[in-house]
Coordinates of C-alpha atoms in Angstrom, one line a residue:
M11 CA -21.7 -21.3 37.7
S12 CA -20.7 -18.4 39.9
A13 CA -18.0 -15.6 39.4
K14 CA -16.0 -13.5 41.8
V15 CA -14.8 -9.9 39.7
E16 CA -11.3 -8.5 41.2
K17 CA -10.1 -5.3 39.5
I18 CA -6.4 -6.0 40.3
D19 CA -5.1 -3.2 37.5
K20 CA -6.4 -0.1 35.7
N21 CA -7.3 -2.1 33.0
V22 CA -6.5 -5.8 33.9
V23 CA -9.2 -8.0 35.9
K24 CA -9.3 -11.2 37.4
L25 CA -12.5 -13.7 37.3
E26 CA -13.0 -16.3 40.1
I27 CA -14.7 -18.9 38.5
E28 CA -16.9 -21.8 39.9
V29 CA -18.3 -24.7 37.8
D30 CA -20.7 -27.3 39.2
S31 CA -19.1 -30.7 39.8
Q32 CA -21.8 -31.9 38.0
V33 CA -21.3 -29.6 34.9
F34 CA -17.9 -30.8 35.1
E35 CA -18.2 -34.3 35.2
E36 CA -20.3 -33.8 31.8
C37 CA -17.2 -32.1 30.7
M38 CA -14.9 -35.0 31.4
D39 CA -17.2 -37.2 29.5
K40 CA -17.3 -35.0 26.5
A41 CA -13.5 -35.2 26.5
F42 CA -14.0 -39.1 26.9
Q43 CA -16.6 -39.1 23.9
R44 CA -14.0 -36.9 22.2
R45 CA -10.6 -39.2 22.6
K46 CA -12.0 -42.2 23.5
S47 CA -10.7 -44.1 20.1
Q48 CA -7.2 -42.8 20.8
F49 CA -6.8 -45.2 24.2
N50 CA -5.7 -48.5 24.0
V51 CA -6.2 -50.6 27.2
P52 CA -5.4 -54.0 27.9
G53 CA -8.6 -56.3 27.5
F54 CA -10.3 -54.1 25.1
R55 CA -9.7 -53.7 21.7
K56 CA -8.4 -50.1 21.0
G57 CA -11.2 -47.4 21.3
K58 CA -13.8 -49.9 23.0
A59 CA -12.3 -49.6 26.6
P60 CA -15.7 -47.9 29.1
R61 CA -14.3 -44.6 30.4
A62 CA -14.1 -45.9 34.3
M63 CA -11.4 -48.7 32.8
V64 CA -9.6 -45.5 30.7
E65 CA -9.3 -43.6 34.0
R66 CA -8.0 -46.7 36.0
Y67 CA -5.6 -47.7 33.6
Y68 CA -4.2 -44.0 32.5
G69 CA -5.5 -42.0 35.2
E70 CA -8.5 -39.3 35.6
Q71 CA -5.8 -36.9 34.8
V72 CA -6.0 -38.0 31.0
L73 CA -8.9 -36.2 30.5
Y74 CA -8.2 -33.5 32.2
E75 CA -6.9 -31.2 29.1
D76 CA -9.9 -31.5 27.2
A77 CA -12.5 -31.1 30.0
I78 CA -10.9 -27.8 31.0
N79 CA -11.1 -26.7 27.9
F80 CA -14.8 -27.4 27.4
A81 CA -15.9 -26.2 30.9
C82 CA -13.5 -23.1 30.6
A83 CA -14.9 -21.6 27.3
D84 CA -18.3 -22.2 28.5
A85 CA -17.8 -20.9 31.6
Y86 CA -16.2 -17.9 31.0
D87 CA -18.2 -16.9 28.4
K88 CA -20.9 -16.6 30.7
A89 CA -19.1 -15.0 33.2
I90 CA -18.1 -12.2 31.3
D91 CA -21.4 -11.4 29.4
E92 CA -23.2 -11.3 33.2
N93 CA -20.9 -9.1 34.3
D94 CA -20.8 -6.8 31.4
I95 CA -16.8 -7.2 31.1
R96 CA -15.5 -6.3 27.3
P97 CA -12.0 -8.3 27.2
V98 CA -9.3 -6.9 24.6
D99 CA -7.0 -10.3 25.0
R100 CA -7.3 -13.6 25.7
P101 CA -7.2 -14.5 28.9
Q102 CA -4.7 -16.2 30.9
I103 CA -6.2 -19.1 32.8
D104 CA -4.7 -20.7 36.2
I105 CA -6.6 -24.0 37.9
V106 CA -7.6 -23.2 41.6
Q107 CA -9.1 -26.7 42.2
I108 CA -10.0 -29.8 39.8
G109 CA -10.7 -33.2 41.1
K110 CA -13.5 -36.3 40.8
G111 CA -16.9 -34.9 42.6
K112 CA -15.3 -31.4 43.5
N113 CA -16.4 -27.7 42.1
F114 CA -14.4 -27.2 39.3
I115 CA -12.7 -23.7 40.1
F116 CA -10.1 -21.4 38.3
T117 CA -9.3 -17.7 37.6
A118 CA -9.4 -15.9 34.2
T119 CA -6.7 -13.0 34.4
V120 CA -7.4 -10.2 31.1
T121 CA -7.1 -6.9 30.2
V122 CA -10.4 -5.2 29.2
M123 CA -11.9 -2.5 27.3
P124 CA -10.4 0.9 29.1
E125 CA -12.6 3.4 30.3
V126 CA -12.6 6.6 28.7
T127 CA -13.3 10.1 30.1
L128 CA -14.4 12.5 27.2
G129 CA -13.5 16.2 27.8
E130 CA -15.2 19.0 25.5
Y131 CA -16.4 17.4 22.1
K132 CA -19.3 19.8 21.0
G133 CA -18.6 23.5 20.2
L134 CA -14.7 22.6 18.8
E135 CA -13.1 25.3 16.7
A136 CA -11.3 24.9 13.7
K137 CA -10.4 26.7 10.9
K138 CA -11.7 25.6 7.3
D139 CA -9.5 26.0 4.4
E140 CA -10.9 28.4 1.7
V141 CA -11.3 26.6 -1.5
V142 CA -10.3 28.8 -4.6
I143 CA -9.5 27.5 -8.0
T144 CA -7.3 29.8 -10.3
D145 CA -7.3 29.9 -14.2
D146 CA -3.7 28.7 -13.5
D147 CA -4.7 25.5 -11.5
V148 CA -7.0 24.7 -14.8
E149 CA -4.2 25.5 -17.3
E150 CA -1.8 23.6 -14.9
E151 CA -4.1 20.4 -14.8
L152 CA -4.7 20.6 -18.8
K153 CA -0.8 20.2 -18.8
R154 CA -1.1 17.2 -16.9
I155 CA -3.8 16.0 -19.2
A156 CA -1.9 16.4 -22.3
D157 CA 1.2 15.2 -20.6
R158 CA -0.8 11.8 -19.8
N159 CA -1.9 11.8 -23.6
S160 CA 1.5 12.6 -25.3
K161 CA 3.1 10.4 -27.6
L162 CA 7.0 9.4 -27.6
I163 CA 9.0 10.2 -31.2
T164 CA 12.4 8.3 -31.8
V165 CA 14.9 11.0 -32.7
E166 CA 18.3 10.8 -34.2
D167 CA 19.3 14.1 -35.1
R168 CA 20.6 15.4 -31.5
P169 CA 21.7 14.4 -28.4
V170 CA 20.1 13.8 -25.0
Q171 CA 18.4 16.0 -23.3
E172 CA 16.1 16.7 -20.0
G173 CA 12.8 14.8 -20.4
D174 CA 13.8 12.7 -22.7
T175 CA 12.9 9.2 -22.6
V176 CA 16.1 6.5 -23.4
D177 CA 17.0 3.0 -23.5
I178 CA 20.3 2.2 -22.3
D179 CA 22.5 -0.5 -21.5
F180 CA 24.9 -0.1 -17.9
E181 CA 27.2 -1.5 -15.9
G182 CA 28.4 -0.8 -12.7
S183 CA 31.6 -1.4 -10.7
I184 CA 33.0 -0.3 -7.8
D185 CA 36.8 -0.4 -7.9
G186 CA 36.3 -2.6 -11.2
V187 CA 34.4 -5.0 -9.5
P188 CA 30.9 -5.5 -10.6
F189 CA 28.1 -5.5 -8.2
K190 CA 24.8 -6.9 -7.6
G191 CA 21.8 -5.4 -9.4
G192 CA 24.4 -3.0 -10.9
S193 CA 23.8 -3.8 -14.7
A194 CA 21.1 -4.3 -17.6
K195 CA 20.3 -4.3 -20.9
G196 CA 17.4 -2.3 -22.7
Y197 CA 16.6 -0.1 -19.4
T198 CA 14.3 2.4 -20.6
L199 CA 14.7 5.6 -18.2
V200 CA 13.5 9.3 -18.0
I201 CA 15.6 11.8 -17.8
G202 CA 15.4 13.9 -14.7
S203 CA 12.9 11.6 -13.4
G204 CA 14.8 10.8 -10.0
T205 CA 14.9 6.7 -11.2
F206 CA 18.6 6.7 -10.8
I207 CA 20.6 7.8 -7.9
P208 CA 21.7 11.3 -8.1
G209 CA 24.2 12.6 -10.4
F210 CA 23.4 9.5 -13.0
E211 CA 20.6 10.7 -15.2
D212 CA 22.3 14.5 -15.3
Q213 CA 25.7 12.8 -16.8
L214 CA 23.7 11.3 -19.8
V215 CA 22.2 14.6 -20.8
G216 CA 24.3 15.5 -24.3
A217 CA 25.0 12.0 -25.0
T218 CA 24.5 11.0 -28.8
L219 CA 22.5 7.7 -29.9
G220 CA 24.6 4.9 -29.9
S221 CA 27.3 6.2 -27.8
E222 CA 29.0 4.9 -24.5
V223 CA 29.4 7.4 -21.5
D224 CA 31.3 6.8 -18.5
V225 CA 29.1 7.9 -15.3
N226 CA 30.7 8.3 -12.3
V227 CA 28.3 8.7 -9.1
T228 CA 28.5 8.1 -5.3
F229 CA 26.2 6.0 -3.8
P230 CA 24.2 7.9 -1.3
E231 CA 25.0 7.7 3.0
D232 CA 20.8 7.0 3.3
Y233 CA 21.2 3.9 0.5
H234 CA 18.9 0.8 1.1
S235 CA 22.2 -1.7 0.2
E236 CA 24.3 -1.5 3.4
E237 CA 27.5 -3.2 1.0
L238 CA 26.8 0.2 -1.6
K239 CA 26.0 3.1 0.5
G240 CA 28.7 5.6 0.7
K241 CA 31.1 4.4 -2.0
P242 CA 32.1 5.7 -5.5
A243 CA 30.9 3.8 -8.5
L244 CA 31.4 3.9 -12.5
F245 CA 28.7 3.0 -14.6
K246 CA 29.5 2.0 -18.2
V247 CA 26.4 3.1 -20.4
K248 CA 25.8 3.0 -23.8
I249 CA 22.5 4.6 -25.7
N250 CA 20.3 2.9 -27.6
E251 CA 17.6 4.7 -28.2
I252 CA 16.4 8.3 -27.6
K253 CA 12.5 9.4 -27.4
K254 CA 11.4 12.6 -27.2
K255 CA 7.8 13.7 -26.0
Q256 CA 5.5 15.1 -28.2
L257 CA 2.8 17.1 -26.3
P258 CA -0.7 17.3 -28.3
E259 CA -1.6 20.7 -29.3
I260 CA -4.8 21.9 -26.4
N261 CA -7.6 23.0 -28.9
D262 CA -11.3 22.1 -29.6
E263 CA -9.9 19.2 -31.3
F264 CA -8.2 18.1 -28.3
A265 CA -10.9 18.4 -25.5
S266 CA -13.0 16.3 -27.9
D267 CA -10.3 13.4 -28.1
V268 CA -10.1 13.3 -24.3
S269 CA -13.5 14.0 -22.5
E270 CA -17.4 14.3 -23.7
F271 CA -17.2 18.0 -24.3
E272 CA -16.8 19.5 -27.6
T273 CA -15.0 22.6 -27.0
L274 CA -11.8 23.6 -25.0
D275 CA -13.9 26.2 -22.8
E276 CA -16.3 23.7 -21.9
F277 CA -13.8 21.3 -21.1
K278 CA -12.1 23.7 -19.2
A279 CA -15.5 24.3 -17.3
D280 CA -15.4 20.5 -16.4
I281 CA -12.0 20.6 -14.9
R282 CA -12.5 23.7 -12.7
K283 CA -15.6 22.0 -11.6
K284 CA -14.0 19.0 -10.7
L285 CA -10.8 20.8 -9.2
T286 CA -13.3 22.5 -6.9
E287 CA -15.2 19.7 -6.2
R288 CA -12.0 17.8 -5.3
A289 CA -10.2 20.8 -3.3
Q290 CA -13.7 21.2 -0.9
A291 CA -13.5 17.3 0.1
Q292 CA -9.9 17.5 0.7
A293 CA -10.8 21.0 3.0
D294 CA -13.6 19.2 4.5
R295 CA -11.5 16.2 5.8
K296 CA -8.9 18.5 6.9
F297 CA -11.4 20.2 9.0
E298 CA -13.0 16.7 10.0
N299 CA -9.7 15.6 10.9
E300 CA -8.7 18.7 13.1
I301 CA -12.2 18.5 14.9
I302 CA -12.0 14.5 15.7
D303 CA -7.9 15.1 16.8
K304 CA -9.4 17.9 19.5
A305 CA -11.8 16.0 20.9
V306 CA -9.6 12.8 21.3
E307 CA -6.8 15.2 22.7
N308 CA -9.4 16.4 25.5
A309 CA -10.1 12.8 26.5
Q310 CA -8.4 10.6 29.4
C311 CA -8.1 7.1 28.5
D312 CA -5.3 4.5 29.7
I313 CA -4.7 2.4 26.6
P314 CA -3.5 -1.3 27.4
D315 CA -0.7 -1.8 25.3
V316 CA -1.9 -5.1 23.9
M317 CA -4.6 -3.2 21.9
V318 CA -1.5 -0.6 20.3
E319 CA 0.0 -3.9 19.4
R320 CA -2.7 -5.3 17.9
R321 CA -3.1 -2.0 16.0
L322 CA 0.4 -2.4 14.9
D323 CA -0.3 -5.8 13.7
E324 CA -2.8 -4.8 11.2
I325 CA -0.3 -1.9 10.2
M326 CA 1.9 -4.3 9.4
G327 CA -0.3 -6.7 7.6
Q328 CA -1.4 -4.0 5.4
L329 CA 1.7 -3.0 4.7
D330 CA 3.1 -6.3 3.4
M331 CA -0.1 -6.5 1.2
Q332 CA 0.9 -3.4 -0.4
L333 CA 4.5 -5.1 -0.7
R334 CA 2.7 -8.0 -2.4
Y335 CA 0.9 -6.0 -4.9
Q336 CA 4.4 -4.4 -6.2
G337 CA 5.6 -7.7 -6.1
M338 CA 7.5 -7.8 -2.7
N339 CA 6.8 -8.6 0.6
L340 CA 7.8 -7.4 4.2
A341 CA 10.4 -9.3 5.1
G342 CA 11.9 -8.2 1.7
Y343 CA 11.5 -5.0 2.4
L344 CA 13.0 -5.3 5.7
K345 CA 16.0 -6.6 4.2
M346 CA 16.2 -4.1 1.2
M347 CA 16.1 -1.0 3.6
G348 CA 18.3 -2.7 6.0
I349 CA 16.1 -2.3 9.2
E350 CA 14.4 -4.7 11.7
E351 CA 10.9 -5.3 11.9
S352 CA 10.8 -4.0 15.5
Q353 CA 12.3 -0.7 14.0
L354 CA 9.5 -0.3 11.9
R355 CA 6.9 -1.3 14.5
A356 CA 8.4 1.4 16.5
D357 CA 8.4 4.1 13.9
Y358 CA 4.5 3.2 13.2
R359 CA 3.5 2.8 17.4
E360 CA 2.5 6.8 17.7
G361 CA 0.3 6.5 14.9
A362 CA -0.9 3.1 16.2
Y363 CA -1.8 4.2 19.3
K364 CA -3.3 7.4 18.0
D365 CA -5.8 5.3 16.0
V366 CA -6.9 3.1 19.2
K367 CA -7.4 6.1 20.8
T368 CA -9.3 8.0 18.2
Q369 CA -11.9 4.8 17.8
L370 CA -11.8 4.4 21.3
V371 CA -13.1 8.0 22.0
L372 CA -15.6 8.0 18.8
D373 CA -17.1 4.8 20.5
K374 CA -17.8 6.6 23.8
I375 CA -19.2 9.7 22.1
A376 CA -21.5 7.2 20.2
E377 CA -22.7 5.7 23.3
V378 CA -23.3 8.6 25.4
E379 CA -25.0 10.2 22.3
N380 CA -27.1 7.1 21.7
I381 CA -25.7 6.8 18.4
S382 CA -26.7 3.8 16.0
A383 CA -27.0 2.5 12.6
S384 CA -30.8 2.0 11.5
D385 CA -32.2 -1.4 9.5
E386 CA -32.8 1.4 6.9
E387 CA -29.4 3.0 7.0
Y388 CA -28.0 -0.5 6.9
E389 CA -29.6 -1.6 4.0
E390 CA -29.1 1.6 2.1
E391 CA -25.0 1.0 2.9
V392 CA -25.1 -2.6 1.7
K393 CA -27.4 -1.3 -1.4
K394 CA -24.5 0.9 -2.2
M395 CA -21.8 -1.7 -1.3
A396 CA -23.7 -4.4 -4.0
E397 CA -23.7 -1.6 -6.4
R398 CA -20.1 -0.6 -6.5
Y399 CA -19.2 -4.5 -6.8
S400 CA -22.1 -4.5 -9.9
Q401 CA -24.2 -7.2 -7.5
S402 CA -27.6 -7.5 -6.6
V403 CA -28.4 -6.8 -2.8
E404 CA -29.5 -10.2 -2.4
D405 CA -26.6 -11.7 -3.6
F406 CA -24.0 -9.2 -2.2
K407 CA -25.7 -10.5 1.0
K408 CA -25.4 -13.9 0.5
H409 CA -21.3 -13.7 1.2
L410 CA -22.3 -11.6 4.4
H411 CA -20.6 -13.2 7.7
E412 CA -21.8 -11.6 11.1
D413 CA -17.9 -10.0 11.7
D414 CA -18.8 -8.0 8.0
I415 CA -22.7 -7.1 9.1
E416 CA -20.8 -5.8 12.3
Y417 CA -18.5 -3.8 10.5
I418 CA -21.1 -2.2 8.3
K419 CA -22.9 -1.3 11.1
N420 CA -19.9 0.1 13.0
S421 CA -18.9 1.7 10.1
I422 CA -22.3 3.9 10.0
V423 CA -22.0 4.9 13.6
R424 CA -18.7 6.2 13.0
R425 CA -19.8 8.1 10.5
K426 CA -22.8 9.5 12.2
T427 CA -20.8 10.6 15.4
I428 CA -17.5 12.3 13.3
A429 CA -21.0 14.2 11.5
L430 CA -22.3 15.2 15.1
L431 CA -18.8 16.4 15.8
V432 CA -18.2 18.3 12.6
D433 CA -22.3 19.9 12.5
N434 CA -21.3 21.0 16.4
A435 CA -17.9 22.5 15.4
K436 CA -17.3 26.6 15.1
Q437 CA -15.1 27.6 12.0

């Protein structure tokens, strides 16, 4: 096997690969062995005719497709390996020469990993936010915890107020005609939550238990349903039940009930500690991201469209998975929002481009700085992952495939590369 490499565009190369005639003959025989049971030659039982008779009856071209696949796959892999070519897409294969007794020649045109020219990536400057947790911050967090531990108490002696939870029946209509999705019975609604379109919840304030209320609203112009956006509607609403939120008293007993601490002061100290850790982590991430962004901005790289499209495919797949957890899918989401997938991909394209460039730049920095994942670092990472899944290291490793191992090692390298940028940055 021999190969010539020609650069035909900034990120595209064409390989002309020549496979020895004897090697291609072996691929032809391999193709015959694979397909011989399908051939029906007069004078022979199906699948029993020798290759020479099959080629005479059908023509030798009958074996070309499989033989080409066998020959191309092996020769292409060797060619890109020997020439240190890093493809980012499947190659376009074109046959140059094929025939009995001849060397098999084909070209493979493929998009390759782009060259990255690094700019400054050490000594970059960014401002790290100062972390200050005030008494008010602690009190606000206490209130949120108390709110999560509140109880709903049924009330019958007063009308609906802001913050109440009501059970309602409602039926909506436009010009007297009910519309799809516009009615429900026994619906639970928190007044002031903004769950319904603007104006709906406000008009229930002051309504009494068992009363029926006419709610007049107009659907927003940006409403997801084309049939409803911008249209006035009437909802007939019945108040079935009113509940108010009863907050616990914030004292030592409350602290003991919701935490491992006996006193409120101890609980507050722990809240302050956790808020500080959370805020510090956020400040560190923000600083880290700013440094990475500057290193990426300073680098030059012509990114092939195929890499951006692949990243967009990943983003769409992740979005679809998230939506499925919520009982929907991407197709349903697009229909609800009234947009095409192409528009959504266009919206995400800038972020996808940035993701790809960031990874390419970090990979280049790791290469220049000789950053790698040691065996000890890999074992430590696997140990942590096994603990998260409550498995032994041995059991966890049994389920790791080659791609998983590569992903873990790449994650370690990425983390170490980012640490190098941050450690060499200025605040």
